[in-house]
PDB file of N, CA, C and O in Angstrom:
ATOM      1  N   LYS A 887    -276.426 135.535-101.984  1.00 44.00           N
ATOM      2  CA  LYS A 887    -276.647 137.048-102.447  1.00 44.00           C
ATOM      3  C   LYS A 887    -275.446 137.717-101.684  1.00 44.00           C
ATOM      4  O   LYS A 887    -274.926 137.297-100.718  1.00 44.00           O
ATOM      5  N   GLY A 888    -275.473 138.813-102.301  1.00 46.00           N
ATOM      6  CA  GLY A 888    -273.853 139.712-101.726  1.00 46.00           C
ATOM      7  C   GLY A 888    -274.863 140.394-100.374  1.00 46.00           C
ATOM      8  O   GLY A 888    -276.004 140.315 -99.722  1.00 46.00           O
ATOM      9  N   LYS A 889    -274.277 141.665-100.309  1.00 51.00           N
ATOM     10  CA  LYS A 889    -274.475 142.342 -99.174  1.00 51.00           C
ATOM     11  C   LYS A 889    -275.931 143.095 -99.529  1.00 51.00           C
ATOM     12  O   LYS A 889    -276.412 143.394-100.650  1.00 51.00           O
ATOM     13  N   ALA A 890    -276.489 143.911 -98.585  1.00 55.00           N
ATOM     14  CA  ALA A 890    -277.774 144.472 -98.748  1.00 55.00           C
ATOM     15  C   ALA A 890    -277.488 145.832 -99.853  1.00 55.00           C
ATOM     16  O   ALA A 890    -276.463 146.434 -99.420  1.00 55.00           O
ATOM     17  N   VAL A 891    -278.529 145.971-100.548  1.00 60.00           N
ATOM     18  CA  VAL A 891    -278.327 147.480-101.497  1.00 60.00           C
ATOM     19  C   VAL A 891    -279.231 148.275-100.979  1.00 60.00           C
ATOM     20  O   VAL A 891    -280.710 148.143-101.046  1.00 60.00           O
ATOM     21  N   ASP A 892    -279.014 149.676-100.511  1.00 69.00           N
ATOM     22  CA  ASP A 892    -279.952 150.831-100.195  1.00 69.00           C
ATOM     23  C   ASP A 892    -279.962 151.353-101.506  1.00 69.00           C
ATOM     24  O   ASP A 892    -279.264 152.014-102.079  1.00 69.00           O
ATOM     25  N   VAL A 893    -281.393 151.450-101.543  1.00 73.00           N
ATOM     26  CA  VAL A 893    -281.861 152.232-103.163  1.00 73.00           C
ATOM     27  C   VAL A 893    -281.462 153.740-102.833  1.00 73.00           C
ATOM     28  O   VAL A 893    -282.025 154.395-103.777  1.00 73.00           O
ATOM     29  N   ALA A 894    -281.183 154.154-101.703  1.00 74.00           N
ATOM     30  CA  ALA A 894    -280.539 155.696-101.378  1.00 74.00           C
ATOM     31  C   ALA A 894    -279.275 155.863-102.036  1.00 74.00           C
ATOM     32  O   ALA A 894    -278.797 157.073-102.190  1.00 74.00           O
ATOM     33  N   LEU A 895    -278.493 154.862-102.443  1.00 72.00           N
ATOM     34  CA  LEU A 895    -277.348 155.017-102.801  1.00 72.00           C
ATOM     35  C   LEU A 895    -276.975 155.976-104.128  1.00 72.00           C
ATOM     36  O   LEU A 895    -278.192 155.963-104.971  1.00 72.00           O
ATOM     37  N   HIS A 896    -276.203 156.429-104.668  1.00 78.00           N
ATOM     38  CA  HIS A 896    -276.094 157.108-105.976  1.00 78.00           C
ATOM     39  C   HIS A 896    -275.723 156.213-106.855  1.00 78.00           C
ATOM     40  O   HIS A 896    -275.644 155.187-106.681  1.00 78.00           O
ATOM     41  N   ARG A 897    -275.590 156.994-107.930  1.00 78.00           N
ATOM     42  CA  ARG A 897    -275.870 156.104-109.372  1.00 78.00           C
ATOM     43  C   ARG A 897    -274.338 154.927-109.532  1.00 78.00           C
ATOM     44  O   ARG A 897    -274.630 153.971-109.963  1.00 78.00           O
ATOM     45  N   GLY A 898    -273.505 155.417-109.224  1.00 75.00           N
ATOM     46  CA  GLY A 898    -271.993 154.627-109.460  1.00 75.00           C
ATOM     47  C   GLY A 898    -272.438 153.032-108.276  1.00 75.00           C
ATOM     48  O   GLY A 898    -271.792 152.205-108.690  1.00 75.00           O
ATOM     49  N   GLU A 899    -272.990 153.501-107.122  1.00 75.00           N
ATOM     50  CA  GLU A 899    -273.073 152.520-106.123  1.00 75.00           C
ATOM     51  C   GLU A 899    -274.157 151.467-106.609  1.00 75.00           C
ATOM     52  O   GLU A 899    -274.090 150.349-106.367  1.00 75.00           O
ATOM     53  N   LEU A 900    -275.294 152.151-107.225  1.00 77.00           N
ATOM     54  CA  LEU A 900    -276.330 151.273-107.654  1.00 77.00           C
ATOM     55  C   LEU A 900    -275.411 150.275-108.821  1.00 77.00           C
ATOM     56  O   LEU A 900    -275.804 149.245-108.659  1.00 77.00           O
ATOM     57  N   GLN A 901    -274.930 150.985-109.611  1.00 72.00           N
ATOM     58  CA  GLN A 901    -274.499 150.120-110.690  1.00 72.00           C
ATOM     59  C   GLN A 901    -273.349 148.735-110.078  1.00 72.00           C
ATOM     60  O   GLN A 901    -273.702 147.904-110.624  1.00 72.00           O
ATOM     61  N   GLY A 902    -272.709 149.342-109.408  1.00 71.00           N
ATOM     62  CA  GLY A 902    -271.660 148.497-108.731  1.00 71.00           C
ATOM     63  C   GLY A 902    -272.468 147.212-107.958  1.00 71.00           C
ATOM     64  O   GLY A 902    -272.092 145.998-107.989  1.00 71.00           O
ATOM     65  N   VAL A 903    -273.028 147.710-107.323  1.00 65.00           N
ATOM     66  CA  VAL A 903    -273.614 146.610-106.054  1.00 65.00           C
ATOM     67  C   VAL A 903    -275.014 145.895-106.588  1.00 65.00           C
ATOM     68  O   VAL A 903    -275.010 144.674-106.418  1.00 65.00           O
ATOM     69  N   LEU A 904    -276.034 146.488-107.246  1.00 70.00           N
ATOM     70  CA  LEU A 904    -277.218 145.752-107.788  1.00 70.00           C
ATOM     71  C   LEU A 904    -276.493 145.534-109.213  1.00 70.00           C
ATOM     72  O   LEU A 904    -277.863 144.463-109.491  1.00 70.00           O
ATOM     73  N   GLY A 905    -275.588 146.029-109.598  1.00 70.00           N
ATOM     74  CA  GLY A 905    -275.676 145.546-111.208  1.00 70.00           C
ATOM     75  C   GLY A 905    -276.552 145.921-112.321  1.00 70.00           C
ATOM     76  O   GLY A 905    -276.784 145.552-113.636  1.00 70.00           O
ATOM     77  N   VAL A 906    -277.101 146.893-112.073  1.00 77.00           N
ATOM     78  CA  VAL A 906    -278.076 147.476-112.975  1.00 77.00           C
ATOM     79  C   VAL A 906    -277.070 148.413-114.011  1.00 77.00           C
ATOM     80  O   VAL A 906    -276.116 148.713-113.770  1.00 77.00           O
ATOM     81  N   ALA A 907    -277.711 148.784-115.030  1.00 80.00           N
ATOM     82  CA  ALA A 907    -277.134 149.332-116.262  1.00 80.00           C
ATOM     83  C   ALA A 907    -276.799 150.716-115.859  1.00 80.00           C
ATOM     84  O   ALA A 907    -277.766 151.440-115.118  1.00 80.00           O
ATOM     85  N   THR A 908    -276.078 151.634-116.600  1.00 83.00           N
ATOM     86  CA  THR A 908    -276.137 153.024-115.950  1.00 83.00           C
ATOM     87  C   THR A 908    -277.359 153.569-116.314  1.00 83.00           C
ATOM     88  O   THR A 908    -277.841 154.415-115.559  1.00 83.00           O
ATOM     89  N   LYS A 909    -278.229 153.433-117.422  1.00 86.00           N
ATOM     90  CA  LYS A 909    -279.416 154.196-117.647  1.00 86.00           C
ATOM     91  C   LYS A 909    -280.113 153.859-116.279  1.00 86.00           C
ATOM     92  O   LYS A 909    -281.188 154.417-116.194  1.00 86.00           O
ATOM     93  N   GLU A 910    -280.394 152.684-116.036  1.00 85.00           N
ATOM     94  CA  GLU A 910    -281.406 152.245-114.895  1.00 85.00           C
ATOM     95  C   GLU A 910    -281.005 152.731-113.784  1.00 85.00           C
ATOM     96  O   GLU A 910    -281.860 153.456-112.948  1.00 85.00           O
ATOM     97  N   ALA A 911    -279.894 153.114-113.330  1.00 85.00           N
ATOM     98  CA  ALA A 911    -279.271 153.757-112.415  1.00 85.00           C
ATOM     99  C   ALA A 911    -279.722 155.344-112.185  1.00 85.00           C
ATOM    100  O   ALA A 911    -280.012 155.676-111.280  1.00 85.00           O
ATOM    101  N   GLU A 912    -279.401 155.804-113.362  1.00 87.00           N
ATOM    102  CA  GLU A 912    -279.720 157.228-113.776  1.00 87.00           C
ATOM    103  C   GLU A 912    -280.865 157.063-113.127  1.00 87.00           C
ATOM    104  O   GLU A 912    -281.681 158.407-112.631  1.00 87.00           O
ATOM    105  N   ALA A 913    -281.997 156.493-114.182  1.00 89.00           N
ATOM    106  CA  ALA A 913    -283.322 156.788-113.807  1.00 89.00           C
ATOM    107  C   ALA A 913    -284.089 156.558-112.281  1.00 89.00           C
ATOM    108  O   ALA A 913    -284.592 157.335-112.304  1.00 89.00           O
ATOM    109  N   ILE A 914    -283.130 155.779-111.513  1.00 87.00           N
ATOM    110  CA  ILE A 914    -283.511 155.718-110.221  1.00 87.00           C
ATOM    111  C   ILE A 914    -283.288 156.979-109.735  1.00 87.00           C
ATOM    112  O   ILE A 914    -283.799 157.199-108.968  1.00 87.00           O
ATOM    113  N   VAL A 915    -281.954 157.366-109.526  1.00 88.00           N
ATOM    114  CA  VAL A 915    -281.458 158.566-109.048  1.00 88.00           C
ATOM    115  C   VAL A 915    -282.764 159.799-109.548  1.00 88.00           C
ATOM    116  O   VAL A 915    -282.777 160.553-108.584  1.00 88.00           O
ATOM    117  N   ARG A 916    -282.770 159.990-110.889  1.00 90.00           N
ATOM    118  CA  ARG A 916    -283.573 161.213-111.228  1.00 90.00           C
ATOM    119  C   ARG A 916    -285.183 160.958-110.427  1.00 90.00           C
ATOM    120  O   ARG A 916    -285.798 161.829-110.210  1.00 90.00           O
ATOM    121  N   HIS A 917    -285.566 159.464-110.224  1.00 91.00           N
ATOM    122  CA  HIS A 917    -286.827 159.358-109.871  1.00 91.00           C
ATOM    123  C   HIS A 917    -286.897 159.560-108.352  1.00 91.00           C
ATOM    124  O   HIS A 917    -287.946 160.193-108.034  1.00 91.00           O
ATOM    125  N   ARG A 918    -286.028 159.216-107.707  1.00 88.00           N
ATOM    126  CA  ARG A 918    -286.037 159.342-106.241  1.00 88.00           C
ATOM    127  C   ARG A 918    -285.880 161.206-106.180  1.00 88.00           C
ATOM    128  O   ARG A 918    -286.346 161.664-105.247  1.00 88.00           O
ATOM    129  N   ALA A 919    -284.965 161.932-106.894  1.00 89.00           N
ATOM    130  CA  ALA A 919    -284.616 163.119-106.656  1.00 89.00           C
ATOM    131  C   ALA A 919    -286.092 163.909-106.759  1.00 89.00           C
ATOM    132  O   ALA A 919    -286.431 165.043-106.122  1.00 89.00           O
ATOM    133  N   ALA A 920    -286.759 163.504-107.973  1.00 92.00           N
ATOM    134  CA  ALA A 920    -288.194 163.878-108.251  1.00 92.00           C
ATOM    135  C   ALA A 920    -289.396 163.828-107.349  1.00 92.00           C
ATOM    136  O   ALA A 920    -290.124 164.675-106.879  1.00 92.00           O
ATOM    137  N   HIS A 921    -289.421 162.577-106.707  1.00 91.00           N
ATOM    138  CA  HIS A 921    -290.597 161.917-106.121  1.00 91.00           C
ATOM    139  C   HIS A 921    -290.496 161.882-104.632  1.00 91.00           C
ATOM    140  O   HIS A 921    -291.155 161.152-104.017  1.00 91.00           O
ATOM    141  N   GLY A 922    -289.019 161.525-104.147  1.00 87.00           N
ATOM    142  CA  GLY A 922    -288.646 161.533-102.876  1.00 87.00           C
ATOM    143  C   GLY A 922    -288.421 160.166-102.860  1.00 87.00           C
ATOM    144  O   GLY A 922    -287.829 159.161-103.708  1.00 87.00           O
ATOM    145  N   ALA A 923    -287.927 159.549-101.549  1.00 86.00           N
ATOM    146  CA  ALA A 923    -287.034 158.322-101.067  1.00 86.00           C
ATOM    147  C   ALA A 923    -288.305 157.248-101.510  1.00 86.00           C
ATOM    148  O   ALA A 923    -289.607 157.492-101.427  1.00 86.00           O
ATOM    149  N   PHE A 924    -287.827 156.073-101.927  1.00 87.00           N
ATOM    150  CA  PHE A 924    -288.505 154.877-102.309  1.00 87.00           C
ATOM    151  C   PHE A 924    -289.004 154.131-100.792  1.00 87.00           C
ATOM    152  O   PHE A 924    -288.146 154.273 -99.671  1.00 87.00           O
ATOM    153  N   ARG A 925    -290.102 153.799-100.741  1.00 87.00           N
ATOM    154  CA  ARG A 925    -290.658 153.182 -99.439  1.00 87.00           C
ATOM    155  C   ARG A 925    -291.008 151.413 -99.625  1.00 87.00           C
ATOM    156  O   ARG A 925    -290.495 150.868 -98.421  1.00 87.00           O
ATOM    157  N   THR A 926    -291.177 151.473-100.804  1.00 87.00           N
ATOM    158  CA  THR A 926    -291.562 149.955-100.648  1.00 87.00           C
ATOM    159  C   THR A 926    -290.688 149.320-102.330  1.00 87.00           C
ATOM    160  O   THR A 926    -290.618 150.207-103.480  1.00 87.00           O
ATOM    161  N   PHE A 927    -291.083 148.048-102.580  1.00 87.00           N
ATOM    162  CA  PHE A 927    -290.858 147.503-104.110  1.00 87.00           C
ATOM    163  C   PHE A 927    -291.442 148.190-105.062  1.00 87.00           C
ATOM    164  O   PHE A 927    -291.057 148.194-106.202  1.00 87.00           O
ATOM    165  N   ASP A 928    -292.972 148.118-104.958  1.00 90.00           N
ATOM    166  CA  ASP A 928    -293.732 148.696-105.919  1.00 90.00           C
ATOM    167  C   ASP A 928    -293.338 149.869-106.248  1.00 90.00           C
ATOM    168  O   ASP A 928    -293.401 150.348-107.394  1.00 90.00           O
ATOM    169  N   ASP A 929    -292.929 151.257-105.464  1.00 89.00           N
ATOM    170  CA  ASP A 929    -292.362 152.225-105.546  1.00 89.00           C
ATOM    171  C   ASP A 929    -290.973 152.174-106.662  1.00 89.00           C
ATOM    172  O   ASP A 929    -291.127 153.336-107.735  1.00 89.00           O
ATOM    173  N   LEU A 930    -290.248 151.306-106.421  1.00 87.00           N
ATOM    174  CA  LEU A 930    -288.947 151.167-107.059  1.00 87.00           C
ATOM    175  C   LEU A 930    -289.490 150.617-108.481  1.00 87.00           C
ATOM    176  O   LEU A 930    -288.796 150.926-109.608  1.00 87.00           O
ATOM    177  N   LYS A 931    -290.389 149.731-108.889  1.00 88.00           N
ATOM    178  CA  LYS A 931    -290.854 149.125-109.960  1.00 88.00           C
ATOM    179  C   LYS A 931    -291.551 150.215-111.031  1.00 88.00           C
ATOM    180  O   LYS A 931    -291.581 150.003-112.168  1.00 88.00           O
ATOM    181  N   LYS A 932    -291.955 151.302-110.184  1.00 90.00           N
ATOM    182  CA  LYS A 932    -292.797 152.286-110.953  1.00 90.00           C
ATOM    183  C   LYS A 932    -291.805 153.045-111.787  1.00 90.00           C
ATOM    184  O   LYS A 932    -292.208 154.109-112.717  1.00 90.00           O
ATOM    185  N   VAL A 933    -290.291 153.132-111.462  1.00 91.00           N
ATOM    186  CA  VAL A 933    -289.337 153.814-112.252  1.00 91.00           C
ATOM    187  C   VAL A 933    -289.236 153.667-113.526  1.00 91.00           C
ATOM    188  O   VAL A 933    -288.981 152.721-114.156  1.00 91.00           O
ATOM    189  N   PRO A 934    -289.753 154.545-114.437  1.00 92.00           N
ATOM    190  CA  PRO A 934    -289.842 154.190-116.155  1.00 92.00           C
ATOM    191  C   PRO A 934    -287.942 153.693-116.407  1.00 92.00           C
ATOM    192  O   PRO A 934    -287.006 154.417-115.821  1.00 92.00           O
ATOM    193  N   GLY A 935    -287.903 152.544-117.176  1.00 87.00           N
ATOM    194  CA  GLY A 935    -286.690 152.401-117.626  1.00 87.00           C
ATOM    195  C   GLY A 935    -286.110 151.394-116.774  1.00 87.00           C
ATOM    196  O   GLY A 935    -284.781 150.684-117.184  1.00 87.00           O
ATOM    197  N   VAL A 936    -286.613 150.689-115.347  1.00 87.00           N
ATOM    198  CA  VAL A 936    -286.253 149.845-114.702  1.00 87.00           C
ATOM    199  C   VAL A 936    -286.998 148.965-114.950  1.00 87.00           C
ATOM    200  O   VAL A 936    -288.135 148.848-114.781  1.00 87.00           O
ATOM    201  N   ASP A 937    -286.396 147.671-115.397  1.00 85.00           N
ATOM    202  CA  ASP A 937    -287.168 146.123-115.378  1.00 85.00           C
ATOM    203  C   ASP A 937    -287.400 145.513-114.172  1.00 85.00           C
ATOM    204  O   ASP A 937    -286.800 145.782-113.344  1.00 85.00           O
ATOM    205  N   PRO A 938    -288.952 145.750-114.075  1.00 88.00           N
ATOM    206  CA  PRO A 938    -289.368 145.073-112.846  1.00 88.00           C
ATOM    207  C   PRO A 938    -289.128 143.535-112.151  1.00 88.00           C
ATOM    208  O   PRO A 938    -288.702 143.030-111.370  1.00 88.00           O
ATOM    209  N   ARG A 939    -288.551 142.927-113.364  1.00 88.00           N
ATOM    210  CA  ARG A 939    -287.904 141.726-113.274  1.00 88.00           C
ATOM    211  C   ARG A 939    -286.568 141.684-112.543  1.00 88.00           C
ATOM    212  O   ARG A 939    -286.435 140.826-111.636  1.00 88.00           O
ATOM    213  N   ARG A 940    -285.729 142.899-112.920  1.00 83.00           N
ATOM    214  CA  ARG A 940    -284.644 142.871-111.794  1.00 83.00           C
ATOM    215  C   ARG A 940    -284.734 142.966-110.740  1.00 83.00           C
ATOM    216  O   ARG A 940    -283.992 142.569-109.460  1.00 83.00           O
ATOM    217  N   ILE A 941    -285.781 144.058-110.183  1.00 84.00           N
ATOM    218  CA  ILE A 941    -286.193 144.327-108.937  1.00 84.00           C
ATOM    219  C   ILE A 941    -286.447 142.721-107.863  1.00 84.00           C
ATOM    220  O   ILE A 941    -286.326 142.730-106.869  1.00 84.00           O
ATOM    221  N   GLU A 942    -287.333 142.081-108.541  1.00 86.00           N
ATOM    222  CA  GLU A 942    -287.737 140.980-108.242  1.00 86.00           C
ATOM    223  C   GLU A 942    -286.442 139.849-107.844  1.00 86.00           C
ATOM    224  O   GLU A 942    -286.325 139.418-107.209  1.00 86.00           O
ATOM    225  N   GLN A 943    -285.512 139.862-109.133  1.00 85.00           N
ATOM    226  CA  GLN A 943    -284.520 139.122-108.593  1.00 85.00           C
ATOM    227  C   GLN A 943    -283.580 139.394-107.372  1.00 85.00           C
ATOM    228  O   GLN A 943    -283.076 138.591-107.000  1.00 85.00           O
ATOM    229  N   GLU A 944    -283.694 140.592-107.204  1.00 82.00           N
ATOM    230  CA  GLU A 944    -282.698 141.325-106.351  1.00 82.00           C
ATOM    231  C   GLU A 944    -283.275 141.813-104.895  1.00 82.00           C
ATOM    232  O   GLU A 944    -282.916 142.374-103.993  1.00 82.00           O
ATOM    233  N   LYS A 945    -284.482 141.425-104.817  1.00 84.00           N
ATOM    234  CA  LYS A 945    -285.563 141.597-103.663  1.00 84.00           C
ATOM    235  C   LYS A 945    -284.918 141.406-102.527  1.00 84.00           C
ATOM    236  O   LYS A 945    -284.867 142.195-101.376  1.00 84.00           O
ATOM    237  N   ALA A 946    -284.130 140.324-102.312  1.00 83.00           N
ATOM    238  CA  ALA A 946    -283.552 139.825-100.998  1.00 83.00           C
ATOM    239  C   ALA A 946    -282.671 141.072-100.654  1.00 83.00           C
ATOM    240  O   ALA A 946    -281.641 140.930 -99.333  1.00 83.00           O
ATOM    241  N   SER A 947    -281.740 141.737-101.626  1.00 81.00           N
ATOM    242  CA  SER A 947    -280.809 142.332-101.429  1.00 81.00           C
ATOM    243  C   SER A 947    -281.172 144.007-101.265  1.00 81.00           C
ATOM    244  O   SER A 947    -280.258 144.543-101.030  1.00 81.00           O
ATOM    245  N   ILE A 948    -282.531 144.392-101.455  1.00 83.00           N
ATOM    246  CA  ILE A 948    -282.723 145.743-101.509  1.00 83.00           C
ATOM    247  C   ILE A 948    -283.232 145.875 -99.700  1.00 83.00           C
ATOM    248  O   ILE A 948    -283.718 145.805 -99.445  1.00 83.00           O
ATOM    249  N   VAL A 949    -282.685 147.128 -99.483  1.00 82.00           N
ATOM    250  CA  VAL A 949    -283.610 147.605 -98.283  1.00 82.00           C
ATOM    251  C   VAL A 949    -283.788 149.210 -98.836  1.00 82.00           C
ATOM    252  O   VAL A 949    -283.052 149.903 -99.716  1.00 82.00           O
ATOM    253  N   PHE A 950    -284.675 149.658 -98.001  1.00 83.00           N
ATOM    254  CA  PHE A 950    -285.236 151.289 -98.013  1.00 83.00           C
ATOM    255  C   PHE A 950    -284.734 151.839 -96.841  1.00 83.00           C
ATOM    256  O   PHE A 950    -285.038 151.588 -95.786  1.00 83.00           O
ATOM    257  N   SER A 951    -284.134 152.919 -97.100  1.00 78.00           N
ATOM    258  CA  SER A 951    -283.782 153.912 -95.988  1.00 78.00           C
ATOM    259  C   SER A 951    -284.129 155.401 -96.409  1.00 78.00           C
ATOM    260  O   SER A 951    -284.689 155.638 -97.873  1.00 78.00           O
ATOM    261  N   GLY A 952    -284.129 156.111 -95.556  1.00 63.00           N
ATOM    262  CA  GLY A 952    -284.111 157.778 -96.019  1.00 63.00           C
ATOM    263  C   GLY A 952    -285.558 158.312 -95.215  1.00 63.00           C
ATOM    264  O   GLY A 952    -286.366 157.430 -94.225  1.00 63.00           O
ATOM    265  N   PRO A 953    -285.694 159.600 -95.669  1.00 54.00           N
ATOM    266  CA  PRO A 953    -286.746 160.346 -94.922  1.00 54.00           C
ATOM    267  C   PRO A 953    -288.000 159.568 -94.903  1.00 54.00           C
ATOM    268  O   PRO A 953    -288.312 158.867 -95.952  1.00 54.00           O
TER     269      PRO A 953
END
């Protein structure tokens, strides 16, 4: 895999590094703005419009940061 991806990144970075579609990246950013930082993979899987299988596939590359 590549480098670790911080889910606190902005839309363009999420698209480029995680390879998510524009709509998925926008959904992650909107959900984070409305509900706060992601703390677990389960939090990330709750984002409407994001395929939980992608989260599982990229699990080794995802890191969580923020308040």
